[in-house]
Amino acid sequence: MQMKKSSLCVALVAALGVMTCAQATAGTPWKTTATHAHELAATATAADLADASTPVHIEVVMKLQNRSTLDDFIAASHNPNSAAYHTKLSASDTVAMFSPSAAQVQAVVDHLSKAGFSHITVAPNRMLISADGNAGAAQTAFATRLIKAHDAEGRDAYANIDDAKVPAELADSVLSVVGLQTVSHAHTMLKPADRVGTNATTGVTGHNPTTFPTIYNAGSTPTASTITVGIISDGDMTQPLKDLTSFTTANGLPAVNTQVVVVGTPGTDTSGTPEWDLDSQDIVGMSGGVAKLMFYAANSLSNSALTAAYNQAVSDNQARVINVSLGECETSAHSDGSMAADDQIFALGVSQGQTFSVSTGDSGSNECSKAPRGTTPSYPASSPYVVAVSGTTLTTGTGNSWAGETLWSKAGGSPSTVEPKPSWQTQGGGTTRDVADVAMDADPNSGSIIIVNGSNAQYGGTSLAAPLFAATWARMLAGHSTLGFAAPHLYQVATNSYHDITSGSNGGETATTGWDYASGFGSTIVTNLNSNL
């Protein structure tokens, strides 16, 4: 392996004319960040090296200051015996207490500029520094080489085959560099039904989003009309907004107050339209209406773009609930530094009282590969700072009454391999985060009938489950203004807050009586949850 690295170094210097390999060796004053070499490093050859001019967009992620203080505050804000119980910080509080200094940020900006990066911008909370450059600039700035590759969809991609490093004087400031690989990235978690309104005679059929409050017994629980809800999305939101208007018009609902927040360069992708339709229409239907629906539109589903979108939602601190119907293998997110980056962003959100509702995935117990079967969850569902929402097959009776739920066989749920167990998670075993927390309808055959590109279509997947929970928690916030991050409360309420899911398997985990990895506590009974909080 060392010979392979040496040959790559020689080829790089000859082909790219950038810094020598000696500058990135262990004996030099450079420090490794949380961004590690991509797994393709083991099979890389000199012929795989990316051209120096290969475009690269990065997010340099700064380290939180006073991290232990942040963790202590989060714990205290959910402790009924603490004077800080139910306390939430403002966005300006979090910047003042936990963001890096302007001087620290400027030092990184100067380093990027000197290395050849351009369009350098600093996030309002100073947690991210965005920059455009190329493979040559990445080598100079982070002592890492990039190789040519392809992602799972066959698209051109690149990957770093060395750990990303920074000069020693920046090591106390820089956490990770997200964007040095584009092979591994998030994907949507929706599945189409075979046809609209399937299997009506069995009670497993499609549902208009407006019927979910009846199915999950919202009763007289307040609507979310005073709560702003966010959706992490990507690309062009023109069609999802049109479809949302068609949905509200068709169902006699008031027009939704919407806002699109473009994060970074505006994206043109429209392939995610069904996903954003599913998210938005089911949030509106299940919530009974929201004060505002904010689409945080990244320009792609790359890890760097999504990290920027998460940070924008937290920095804005307008949406009290943010839906994320996305995920990837947590091993990949851990390796490239995006897990470290996103976790501290989510932690800031928790301190502000925000809740990210995240799909657990549609690949069963193992998000990371199809075979052999394993138990590795999806990220960011496995983050200790989000609510992980698994999926069920829903059966209904007369008048959209709830008749039963079993675990949807493709629903994600399994113990994390790397994330620590949060203090509030009182179920499960071991020392790592257990996924899932709750579950909602996800089977495409019992899924949601929405409007996509102007026509009816039926979709499921945990991309349905997450917005159903997001809307449910928005209703809880409307009725209980002091509530913040949902997860600790979900573990403290009486068990009659849930429909316990007791049957079904996702390949590695099985639904059983009480909490389980596959379905968490089960689906919410909205009126009971509301009265038990």
Short mmCIF file of C-alpha atoms in Angstrom, two decimals:
data_model
loop_
_atom_site.label_atom_id
_atom_site.label_comp_id
_atom_site.label_asym_id
_atom_site.label_seq_id
_atom_site.Cartn_x
_atom_site.Cartn_y
_atom_site.Cartn_z
CA MET A 1 0.00 0.00 0.00
CA GLN A 2 2.85 2.39 0.81
CA MET A 3 4.32 1.84 -2.65
CA LYS A 4 0.95 2.66 -4.17
CA LYS A 5 0.80 5.91 -2.23
CA SER A 6 4.34 6.78 -3.28
CA SER A 7 3.57 6.23 -6.95
CA LEU A 8 0.47 8.36 -6.61
CA CYS A 9 2.53 11.13 -5.03
CA VAL A 10 5.04 11.06 -7.87
CA ALA A 11 2.27 11.11 -10.47
CA LEU A 12 0.51 13.94 -8.70
CA VAL A 13 3.55 16.18 -8.55
CA ALA A 14 4.33 15.51 -12.20
CA ALA A 15 0.77 15.91 -13.45
CA LEU A 16 -0.55 18.68 -11.25
CA GLY A 17 2.52 20.64 -10.31
CA VAL A 18 1.22 21.29 -6.79
CA MET A 19 2.64 20.77 -3.32
CA THR A 20 5.06 17.90 -2.86
CA CYS A 21 4.00 14.77 -1.06
CA ALA A 22 6.50 15.50 1.70
CA GLN A 23 4.37 18.44 2.80
CA ALA A 24 1.54 16.12 3.81
CA THR A 25 3.52 13.51 5.72
CA ALA A 26 3.06 12.77 9.40
CA GLY A 27 6.21 14.64 10.40
CA THR A 28 5.02 18.02 9.17
CA PRO A 29 2.99 20.59 11.17
CA TRP A 30 -0.37 19.58 9.69
CA LYS A 31 -3.25 18.11 11.68
CA THR A 32 -5.89 15.65 10.54
CA THR A 33 -9.54 16.76 10.57
CA ALA A 34 -12.67 14.62 10.97
CA THR A 35 -12.71 14.13 7.18
CA HIS A 36 -11.00 10.83 6.43
CA ALA A 37 -9.86 9.11 3.26
CA HIS A 38 -12.65 7.60 1.18
CA GLU A 39 -12.82 3.81 1.06
CA LEU A 40 -11.76 3.92 -2.60
CA ALA A 41 -8.22 4.78 -1.41
CA ALA A 42 -7.50 1.06 -0.98
CA THR A 43 -7.90 0.40 -4.71
CA ALA A 44 -6.71 3.72 -6.14
CA THR A 45 -3.90 3.94 -8.69
CA ALA A 46 -2.02 6.85 -10.20
CA ALA A 47 -4.20 6.58 -13.31
CA ASP A 48 -7.25 7.41 -11.19
CA LEU A 49 -6.06 10.85 -10.15
CA ALA A 50 -8.50 13.64 -10.92
CA ASP A 51 -7.35 16.47 -13.15
CA ALA A 52 -6.13 19.46 -11.20
CA SER A 53 -8.89 21.53 -12.82
CA THR A 54 -11.71 19.26 -11.57
CA PRO A 55 -14.25 21.64 -9.93
CA VAL A 56 -14.73 21.18 -6.19
CA HIS A 57 -17.20 22.88 -3.86
CA ILE A 58 -16.48 22.59 -0.15
CA GLU A 59 -17.85 23.56 3.22
CA VAL A 60 -15.14 24.05 5.81
CA VAL A 61 -16.84 23.25 9.09
CA MET A 62 -15.68 25.20 12.12
CA LYS A 63 -15.56 23.69 15.59
CA LEU A 64 -18.10 24.77 18.15
CA GLN A 65 -16.61 26.66 21.06
CA ASN A 66 -17.57 25.60 24.59
CA ARG A 67 -19.04 22.32 23.34
CA SER A 68 -19.31 20.83 26.83
CA THR A 69 -21.32 23.87 27.93
CA LEU A 70 -23.71 23.33 25.01
CA ASP A 71 -24.20 19.68 25.93
CA ASP A 72 -24.79 20.62 29.59
CA PHE A 73 -27.36 23.21 28.56
CA ILE A 74 -29.22 20.74 26.33
CA ALA A 75 -29.40 18.24 29.19
CA ALA A 76 -30.55 20.89 31.67
CA SER A 77 -33.22 22.27 29.33
CA HIS A 78 -34.90 18.84 29.34
CA ASN A 79 -34.48 18.17 33.06
CA PRO A 80 -37.65 19.03 35.05
CA ASN A 81 -35.49 19.55 38.14
CA SER A 82 -33.27 22.14 36.47
CA ALA A 83 -33.77 25.89 36.56
CA ALA A 84 -33.09 25.82 32.81
CA TYR A 85 -35.99 23.42 32.11
CA HIS A 86 -37.81 24.38 28.88
CA THR A 87 -35.31 27.19 28.26
CA LYS A 88 -34.47 27.84 24.60
CA LEU A 89 -31.62 29.92 23.23
CA SER A 90 -32.00 32.49 20.48
CA ALA A 91 -29.89 32.35 17.34
CA SER A 92 -27.88 35.31 18.60
CA ASP A 93 -27.31 33.49 21.91
CA THR A 94 -25.87 30.45 20.16
CA VAL A 95 -23.55 32.61 18.05
CA ALA A 96 -22.31 34.54 21.07
CA MET A 97 -21.78 31.43 23.18
CA PHE A 98 -20.70 28.72 20.76
CA SER A 99 -19.61 30.05 17.37
CA PRO A 100 -15.91 30.47 16.51
CA SER A 101 -14.47 33.97 16.65
CA ALA A 102 -14.28 36.25 13.65
CA ALA A 103 -10.49 35.99 13.85
CA GLN A 104 -10.60 32.19 13.67
CA VAL A 105 -12.86 32.37 10.63
CA GLN A 106 -10.69 34.95 8.90
CA ALA A 107 -7.61 32.76 9.32
CA VAL A 108 -9.39 29.93 7.48
CA VAL A 109 -10.64 32.31 4.80
CA ASP A 110 -7.08 33.50 4.24
CA HIS A 111 -5.84 29.92 4.02
CA LEU A 112 -8.47 29.03 1.40
CA SER A 113 -7.77 32.14 -0.64
CA LYS A 114 -4.03 31.50 -0.64
CA ALA A 115 -4.64 27.92 -1.80
CA GLY A 116 -6.64 29.11 -4.80
CA PHE A 117 -10.26 28.89 -3.66
CA SER A 118 -12.74 31.60 -4.68
CA HIS A 119 -16.34 32.66 -3.98
CA ILE A 120 -15.54 32.27 -0.29
CA THR A 121 -18.55 33.02 1.91
CA VAL A 122 -19.08 32.73 5.64
CA ALA A 123 -22.39 31.53 7.12
CA PRO A 124 -24.20 34.03 9.37
CA ASN A 125 -23.44 31.92 12.44
CA ARG A 126 -19.79 31.52 11.37
CA MET A 127 -20.05 27.73 11.52
CA LEU A 128 -19.44 27.13 7.80
CA ILE A 129 -17.13 28.62 5.20
CA SER A 130 -18.20 27.84 1.62
CA ALA A 131 -15.72 27.96 -1.22
CA ASP A 132 -15.27 26.95 -4.86
CA GLY A 133 -12.02 25.57 -6.14
CA ASN A 134 -10.55 22.55 -7.88
CA ALA A 135 -8.63 19.38 -7.12
CA GLY A 136 -5.35 21.26 -7.18
CA ALA A 137 -6.56 23.80 -4.65
CA ALA A 138 -7.89 21.01 -2.44
CA GLN A 139 -4.47 19.34 -2.49
CA THR A 140 -2.78 22.59 -1.53
CA ALA A 141 -5.27 23.52 1.20
CA PHE A 142 -5.91 20.12 2.76
CA ALA A 143 -3.00 17.87 1.74
CA THR A 144 -5.36 15.40 0.14
CA ARG A 145 -5.49 13.94 -3.35
CA LEU A 146 -8.68 13.39 -5.31
CA ILE A 147 -9.40 10.54 -7.69
CA LYS A 148 -12.00 10.17 -10.44
CA ALA A 149 -14.97 7.99 -9.51
CA HIS A 150 -18.69 7.41 -10.03
CA ASP A 151 -21.58 7.47 -7.57
CA ALA A 152 -24.22 4.74 -7.20
CA GLU A 153 -26.26 6.27 -10.04
CA GLY A 154 -23.28 6.17 -12.41
CA ARG A 155 -22.68 9.92 -12.39
CA ASP A 156 -19.18 11.35 -12.50
CA ALA A 157 -17.84 11.94 -9.02
CA TYR A 158 -14.57 12.32 -7.13
CA ALA A 159 -13.20 11.12 -3.81
CA ASN A 160 -10.35 12.07 -1.50
CA ILE A 161 -7.87 9.28 -0.85
CA ASP A 162 -6.07 10.97 2.03
CA ASP A 163 -7.37 12.32 5.30
CA ALA A 164 -8.04 16.04 5.02
CA LYS A 165 -5.50 18.03 7.00
CA VAL A 166 -5.06 21.67 7.93
CA PRO A 167 -2.02 23.59 9.15
CA ALA A 168 -1.48 23.14 12.88
CA GLU A 169 -2.43 26.73 13.63
CA LEU A 170 -5.94 26.04 12.24
CA ALA A 171 -6.43 22.69 13.96
CA ASP A 172 -8.29 24.15 16.94
CA SER A 173 -10.72 25.88 14.59
CA VAL A 174 -11.48 23.43 11.78
CA LEU A 175 -13.62 20.34 12.45
CA SER A 176 -13.98 18.85 8.97
CA VAL A 177 -14.02 19.61 5.27
CA VAL A 178 -17.25 18.43 3.64
CA GLY A 179 -17.28 18.15 -0.15
CA LEU A 180 -13.99 16.39 -0.84
CA GLN A 181 -15.96 13.37 -2.05
CA THR A 182 -19.19 13.14 -4.04
CA VAL A 183 -19.39 9.35 -4.36
CA SER A 184 -21.44 8.90 -1.20
CA HIS A 185 -24.40 11.20 -0.69
CA ALA A 186 -27.94 11.28 0.62
CA HIS A 187 -30.97 10.06 -1.31
CA THR A 188 -34.72 10.47 -0.93
CA MET A 189 -36.75 7.90 0.99
CA LEU A 190 -39.96 7.60 -1.03
CA LYS A 191 -41.46 4.66 -2.87
CA PRO A 192 -44.30 4.77 -5.44
CA ALA A 193 -47.32 2.50 -5.08
CA ASP A 194 -48.18 0.15 -7.91
CA ARG A 195 -51.37 2.10 -8.48
CA VAL A 196 -53.52 4.66 -6.70
CA GLY A 197 -55.88 3.23 -4.06
CA THR A 198 -54.46 -0.30 -3.81
CA ASN A 199 -56.08 -3.19 -1.91
CA ALA A 200 -59.09 -1.28 -0.62
CA THR A 201 -60.89 -4.49 0.37
CA THR A 202 -58.13 -5.41 2.85
CA GLY A 203 -58.09 -2.03 4.58
CA VAL A 204 -54.66 -1.31 3.11
CA THR A 205 -55.30 1.56 0.75
CA GLY A 206 -54.08 4.99 -0.20
CA HIS A 207 -55.09 8.05 1.79
CA ASN A 208 -55.67 11.70 1.05
CA PRO A 209 -53.26 13.61 3.35
CA THR A 210 -56.23 15.37 4.94
CA THR A 211 -57.46 12.04 6.39
CA PHE A 212 -54.37 11.35 8.50
CA PRO A 213 -55.57 13.53 11.42
CA THR A 214 -58.63 11.30 11.64
CA ILE A 215 -56.63 8.09 11.26
CA TYR A 216 -54.20 9.07 14.02
CA ASN A 217 -56.97 10.57 16.17
CA ALA A 218 -56.06 14.25 16.30
CA GLY A 219 -59.51 15.04 17.65
CA SER A 220 -59.60 18.53 19.12
CA THR A 221 -55.81 18.88 19.27
CA PRO A 222 -54.86 22.37 18.05
CA THR A 223 -53.76 22.71 14.46
CA ALA A 224 -50.25 23.96 13.72
CA SER A 225 -51.54 27.29 12.41
CA THR A 226 -49.13 29.20 14.65
CA ILE A 227 -46.04 27.09 13.88
CA THR A 228 -43.48 27.48 11.09
CA VAL A 229 -42.31 24.19 9.61
CA GLY A 230 -39.28 23.65 7.37
CA ILE A 231 -38.46 21.11 4.68
CA ILE A 232 -34.91 20.27 3.61
CA SER A 233 -35.08 19.93 -0.16
CA ASP A 234 -32.99 20.44 -3.26
CA GLY A 235 -33.30 21.90 -6.71
CA ASP A 236 -36.11 23.89 -8.27
CA MET A 237 -39.20 24.29 -6.10
CA THR A 238 -41.44 25.78 -8.84
CA GLN A 239 -43.46 22.61 -9.44
CA PRO A 240 -43.82 21.55 -5.79
CA LEU A 241 -45.28 24.98 -5.05
CA LYS A 242 -47.72 24.63 -7.96
CA ASP A 243 -48.70 21.15 -6.79
CA LEU A 244 -49.21 22.40 -3.23
CA THR A 245 -51.58 25.07 -4.52
CA SER A 246 -53.47 22.44 -6.53
CA PHE A 247 -53.67 20.26 -3.41
CA THR A 248 -55.08 22.98 -1.17
CA THR A 249 -57.53 24.12 -3.87
CA ALA A 250 -58.76 20.56 -4.50
CA ASN A 251 -59.32 20.00 -0.78
CA GLY A 252 -60.88 23.37 0.02
CA LEU A 253 -57.96 24.40 2.23
CA PRO A 254 -56.56 27.90 2.71
CA ALA A 255 -53.53 28.82 0.62
CA VAL A 256 -50.28 28.00 2.41
CA ASN A 257 -47.85 30.77 3.30
CA THR A 258 -44.64 29.47 1.72
CA GLN A 259 -41.05 30.64 1.45
CA VAL A 260 -38.21 29.14 -0.56
CA VAL A 261 -34.78 29.73 0.95
CA VAL A 262 -32.17 29.01 -1.71
CA VAL A 263 -29.01 27.75 -0.04
CA GLY A 264 -25.94 28.39 -2.15
CA THR A 265 -26.14 28.46 -5.93
CA PRO A 266 -29.74 27.94 -7.12
CA GLY A 267 -30.32 24.36 -8.22
CA THR A 268 -32.18 23.33 -11.36
CA ASP A 269 -32.89 19.68 -10.53
CA THR A 270 -36.58 18.72 -10.67
CA SER A 271 -36.22 14.97 -10.11
CA GLY A 272 -37.09 15.42 -6.43
CA THR A 273 -40.51 16.97 -7.15
CA PRO A 274 -42.47 13.88 -5.93
CA GLU A 275 -40.50 13.96 -2.67
CA TRP A 276 -41.10 17.62 -1.93
CA ASP A 277 -44.75 17.15 -2.93
CA LEU A 278 -45.06 14.27 -0.46
CA ASP A 279 -43.41 16.25 2.32
CA SER A 280 -45.31 19.48 1.85
CA GLN A 281 -48.80 18.11 1.18
CA ASP A 282 -48.66 15.65 4.06
CA ILE A 283 -47.34 18.26 6.49
CA VAL A 284 -50.23 20.55 5.55
CA GLY A 285 -52.78 17.73 5.64
CA MET A 286 -51.64 16.19 8.94
CA SER A 287 -51.03 19.51 10.72
CA GLY A 288 -54.35 21.07 9.82
CA GLY A 289 -52.41 24.03 8.43
CA VAL A 290 -49.17 25.80 9.38
CA ALA A 291 -48.18 29.43 9.88
CA LYS A 292 -45.51 29.11 7.20
CA LEU A 293 -43.88 26.32 5.22
CA MET A 294 -40.23 26.99 4.42
CA PHE A 295 -38.38 25.03 1.74
CA TYR A 296 -34.63 25.05 2.37
CA ALA A 297 -33.52 24.29 -1.17
CA ALA A 298 -29.97 23.00 -1.47
CA ASN A 299 -28.45 22.91 -4.96
CA SER A 300 -27.92 19.12 -4.80
CA LEU A 301 -28.10 16.18 -2.43
CA SER A 302 -24.34 16.18 -1.92
CA ASN A 303 -23.19 16.13 1.66
CA SER A 304 -21.70 19.59 1.40
CA ALA A 305 -24.93 21.07 0.03
CA LEU A 306 -27.07 19.43 2.71
CA THR A 307 -24.74 20.50 5.51
CA ALA A 308 -25.20 24.07 4.29
CA ALA A 309 -28.99 23.62 4.19
CA TYR A 310 -29.14 22.22 7.73
CA ASN A 311 -27.02 25.09 8.96
CA GLN A 312 -29.21 27.67 7.21
CA ALA A 313 -32.32 26.28 8.91
CA VAL A 314 -30.62 26.45 12.30
CA SER A 315 -29.03 29.85 11.70
CA ASP A 316 -32.40 31.28 10.62
CA ASN A 317 -34.13 29.71 13.65
CA GLN A 318 -37.56 30.33 12.15
CA ALA A 319 -38.83 26.77 11.64
CA ARG A 320 -39.52 24.99 14.92
CA VAL A 321 -39.81 21.64 13.14
CA ILE A 322 -37.72 20.69 10.10
CA ASN A 323 -38.50 17.64 7.98
CA VAL A 324 -35.67 15.58 6.45
CA SER A 325 -36.85 12.76 4.17
CA LEU A 326 -33.25 11.95 3.25
CA GLY A 327 -30.40 9.76 4.37
CA GLU A 328 -27.33 7.70 3.56
CA CYS A 329 -25.20 4.97 5.10
CA GLU A 330 -24.01 6.33 8.45
CA THR A 331 -20.57 4.82 7.85
CA SER A 332 -20.10 7.09 4.83
CA ALA A 333 -21.29 10.18 6.70
CA HIS A 334 -18.94 9.37 9.58
CA SER A 335 -15.98 8.88 7.26
CA ASP A 336 -16.24 12.09 5.26
CA GLY A 337 -16.80 14.37 8.25
CA SER A 338 -20.38 15.30 7.44
CA MET A 339 -21.67 13.43 10.51
CA ALA A 340 -19.40 15.45 12.80
CA ALA A 341 -20.46 18.63 11.01
CA ASP A 342 -24.18 17.95 10.98
CA ASP A 343 -24.33 16.69 14.56
CA GLN A 344 -23.05 19.95 15.95
CA ILE A 345 -25.46 21.87 13.71
CA PHE A 346 -28.35 19.73 14.96
CA ALA A 347 -27.14 20.26 18.55
CA LEU A 348 -27.37 24.01 18.07
CA GLY A 349 -30.89 23.50 16.74
CA VAL A 350 -31.81 21.48 19.84
CA SER A 351 -30.56 24.29 22.08
CA GLN A 352 -32.90 26.64 20.19
CA GLY A 353 -35.84 24.27 20.67
CA GLN A 354 -35.88 23.00 17.07
CA THR A 355 -36.75 19.43 16.08
CA PHE A 356 -35.47 17.69 12.96
CA SER A 357 -37.82 14.85 11.96
CA VAL A 358 -35.80 12.35 9.90
CA SER A 359 -36.71 9.29 7.83
CA THR A 360 -34.99 6.08 8.93
CA GLY A 361 -34.74 4.79 5.36
CA ASP A 362 -36.31 2.27 3.04
CA SER A 363 -33.57 -0.38 3.10
CA GLY A 364 -34.55 -2.30 6.20
CA SER A 365 -32.08 -2.71 9.04
CA ASN A 366 -29.03 -2.10 6.87
CA GLU A 367 -28.77 1.17 4.95
CA CYS A 368 -25.18 0.50 3.95
CA SER A 369 -25.39 -2.49 1.60
CA LYS A 370 -27.80 -5.07 0.29
CA ALA A 371 -25.75 -8.14 1.23
CA PRO A 372 -24.70 -9.55 3.54
CA ARG A 373 -27.51 -8.42 5.77
CA GLY A 374 -26.32 -6.26 8.62
CA THR A 375 -27.64 -3.71 11.04
CA THR A 376 -26.30 -0.28 10.19
CA PRO A 377 -28.79 2.60 10.16
CA SER A 378 -29.21 5.62 7.96
CA TYR A 379 -27.78 9.02 8.79
CA PRO A 380 -28.93 11.63 9.83
CA ALA A 381 -31.63 9.44 11.43
CA SER A 382 -28.95 8.01 13.73
CA SER A 383 -27.91 11.42 15.03
CA PRO A 384 -28.55 11.85 18.80
CA TYR A 385 -29.96 15.30 18.02
CA VAL A 386 -32.91 14.32 15.79
CA VAL A 387 -36.10 12.25 15.92
CA ALA A 388 -35.79 9.06 13.85
CA VAL A 389 -39.09 8.05 12.23
CA SER A 390 -39.58 4.48 11.01
CA GLY A 391 -42.46 3.15 8.91
CA THR A 392 -45.54 0.96 9.14
CA THR A 393 -48.15 -0.71 6.98
CA LEU A 394 -51.40 0.98 7.97
CA THR A 395 -54.83 -0.64 7.96
CA THR A 396 -57.94 1.51 8.20
CA GLY A 397 -61.64 0.85 8.67
CA THR A 398 -64.89 2.72 8.16
CA GLY A 399 -64.61 6.49 8.16
CA ASN A 400 -60.81 6.42 8.02
CA SER A 401 -60.65 4.88 11.46
CA TRP A 402 -57.35 3.37 12.57
CA ALA A 403 -57.64 -0.44 12.42
CA GLY A 404 -54.06 -1.60 12.88
CA GLU A 405 -50.41 -1.23 11.94
CA THR A 406 -47.56 -3.64 11.38
CA LEU A 407 -43.94 -2.88 10.65
CA TRP A 408 -43.32 -2.06 6.99
CA SER A 409 -40.72 -4.61 5.88
CA LYS A 410 -38.43 -2.01 4.29
CA ALA A 411 -38.47 0.46 7.17
CA GLY A 412 -35.08 1.40 8.56
CA GLY A 413 -34.23 0.74 12.19
CA SER A 414 -31.13 -0.66 13.94
CA PRO A 415 -28.49 0.38 16.47
CA SER A 416 -25.93 2.95 15.39
CA THR A 417 -22.40 1.69 14.96
CA VAL A 418 -20.77 5.02 15.85
CA GLU A 419 -23.18 7.56 17.38
CA PRO A 420 -23.36 7.72 21.21
CA LYS A 421 -26.61 7.03 23.00
CA PRO A 422 -28.21 10.29 24.17
CA SER A 423 -29.09 10.61 27.85
CA TRP A 424 -32.80 10.80 27.10
CA GLN A 425 -32.88 7.46 25.26
CA THR A 426 -33.97 5.10 28.00
CA GLN A 427 -34.77 2.12 25.79
CA GLY A 428 -32.54 -0.27 23.90
CA GLY A 429 -29.17 -1.60 24.95
CA GLY A 430 -25.50 -0.80 24.60
CA THR A 431 -23.87 2.60 24.46
CA THR A 432 -24.81 3.70 20.94
CA ARG A 433 -27.83 5.56 19.59
CA ASP A 434 -30.81 3.32 18.94
CA VAL A 435 -32.92 3.87 15.80
CA ALA A 436 -35.93 4.37 15.62
CA ASP A 437 -37.83 6.58 18.07
CA VAL A 438 -41.35 6.39 16.59
CA ALA A 439 -43.03 5.13 13.41
CA MET A 440 -45.81 6.32 11.11
CA ASP A 441 -47.43 5.09 7.89
CA ALA A 442 -44.85 4.33 5.18
CA ASP A 443 -45.95 1.35 3.08
CA PRO A 444 -46.63 2.65 -0.46
CA ASN A 445 -49.78 0.49 -0.58
CA SER A 446 -51.16 2.33 2.46
CA GLY A 447 -49.47 5.54 1.44
CA SER A 448 -50.50 9.05 0.56
CA ILE A 449 -52.41 10.13 -2.53
CA ILE A 450 -50.87 13.45 -3.49
CA ILE A 451 -50.68 15.70 -6.51
CA VAL A 452 -47.44 15.35 -8.52
CA ASN A 453 -46.92 17.42 -11.65
CA GLY A 454 -50.63 18.21 -11.64
CA SER A 455 -51.91 14.62 -11.38
CA ASN A 456 -52.80 12.22 -8.59
CA ALA A 457 -50.08 9.79 -7.53
CA GLN A 458 -49.62 7.50 -4.53
CA TYR A 459 -46.35 7.34 -2.59
CA GLY A 460 -45.02 5.89 0.63
CA GLY A 461 -41.64 5.18 2.14
CA THR A 462 -40.31 6.65 5.36
CA SER A 463 -40.42 9.88 3.36
CA LEU A 464 -44.10 9.80 4.30
CA ALA A 465 -43.55 8.80 7.92
CA ALA A 466 -41.18 11.70 8.71
CA PRO A 467 -43.50 14.53 7.55
CA LEU A 468 -46.43 12.88 9.34
CA PHE A 469 -44.47 13.06 12.57
CA ALA A 470 -43.17 16.56 11.80
CA ALA A 471 -46.77 17.74 11.42
CA THR A 472 -47.78 15.92 14.61
CA TRP A 473 -45.05 17.62 16.62
CA ALA A 474 -45.99 20.99 15.11
CA ARG A 475 -49.47 20.45 16.55
CA MET A 476 -47.91 19.63 19.93
CA LEU A 477 -45.95 22.88 19.84
CA ALA A 478 -49.11 24.81 19.04
CA GLY A 479 -50.73 23.46 22.20
CA HIS A 480 -47.64 23.56 24.46
CA SER A 481 -45.59 26.66 23.77
CA THR A 482 -42.77 25.74 26.16
CA LEU A 483 -41.89 22.50 24.39
CA GLY A 484 -38.72 22.35 22.35
CA PHE A 485 -36.81 19.36 20.97
CA ALA A 486 -39.24 16.44 20.74
CA ALA A 487 -37.13 13.36 21.42
CA PRO A 488 -36.76 13.50 25.24
CA HIS A 489 -40.51 14.05 25.62
CA LEU A 490 -41.28 11.02 23.46
CA TYR A 491 -39.43 8.83 25.98
CA GLN A 492 -41.15 10.38 29.01
CA VAL A 493 -44.83 10.29 28.06
CA ALA A 494 -47.21 7.50 28.99
CA THR A 495 -47.27 4.50 26.67
CA ASN A 496 -50.91 5.16 25.76
CA SER A 497 -49.52 7.97 23.59
CA TYR A 498 -48.71 5.32 20.98
CA HIS A 499 -50.07 2.49 18.90
CA ASP A 500 -47.55 -0.20 19.82
CA ILE A 501 -46.27 -2.02 16.71
CA THR A 502 -45.84 -5.64 17.72
CA SER A 503 -45.36 -7.56 14.48
CA GLY A 504 -43.18 -7.45 11.39
CA SER A 505 -39.48 -7.49 10.57
CA ASN A 506 -37.13 -5.28 8.56
CA GLY A 507 -34.59 -8.03 7.93
CA GLY A 508 -32.43 -7.53 10.99
CA GLU A 509 -34.82 -6.22 13.64
CA THR A 510 -38.30 -7.33 14.69
CA ALA A 511 -41.22 -5.35 16.05
CA THR A 512 -42.16 -6.55 19.53
CA THR A 513 -44.27 -5.45 22.49
CA GLY A 514 -43.02 -2.11 23.78
CA TRP A 515 -40.17 -0.10 22.32
CA ASP A 516 -38.05 -1.83 19.67
CA TYR A 517 -35.38 -0.85 17.15
CA ALA A 518 -37.65 -1.50 14.19
CA SER A 519 -40.54 0.80 15.15
CA GLY A 520 -39.49 2.68 18.26
CA PHE A 521 -42.53 3.28 20.45
CA GLY A 522 -44.88 2.94 17.48
CA SER A 523 -47.18 5.51 15.88
CA THR A 524 -48.62 8.46 17.74
CA ILE A 525 -52.18 8.71 19.03
CA VAL A 526 -52.30 12.47 18.69
CA THR A 527 -54.91 13.31 21.32
CA ASN A 528 -53.21 11.11 23.90
CA LEU A 529 -49.77 12.47 23.15
CA ASN A 530 -51.11 16.00 23.46
CA SER A 531 -52.75 15.33 26.84
CA ASN A 532 -49.71 13.47 28.18
CA LEU A 533 -47.18 16.21 27.48
#
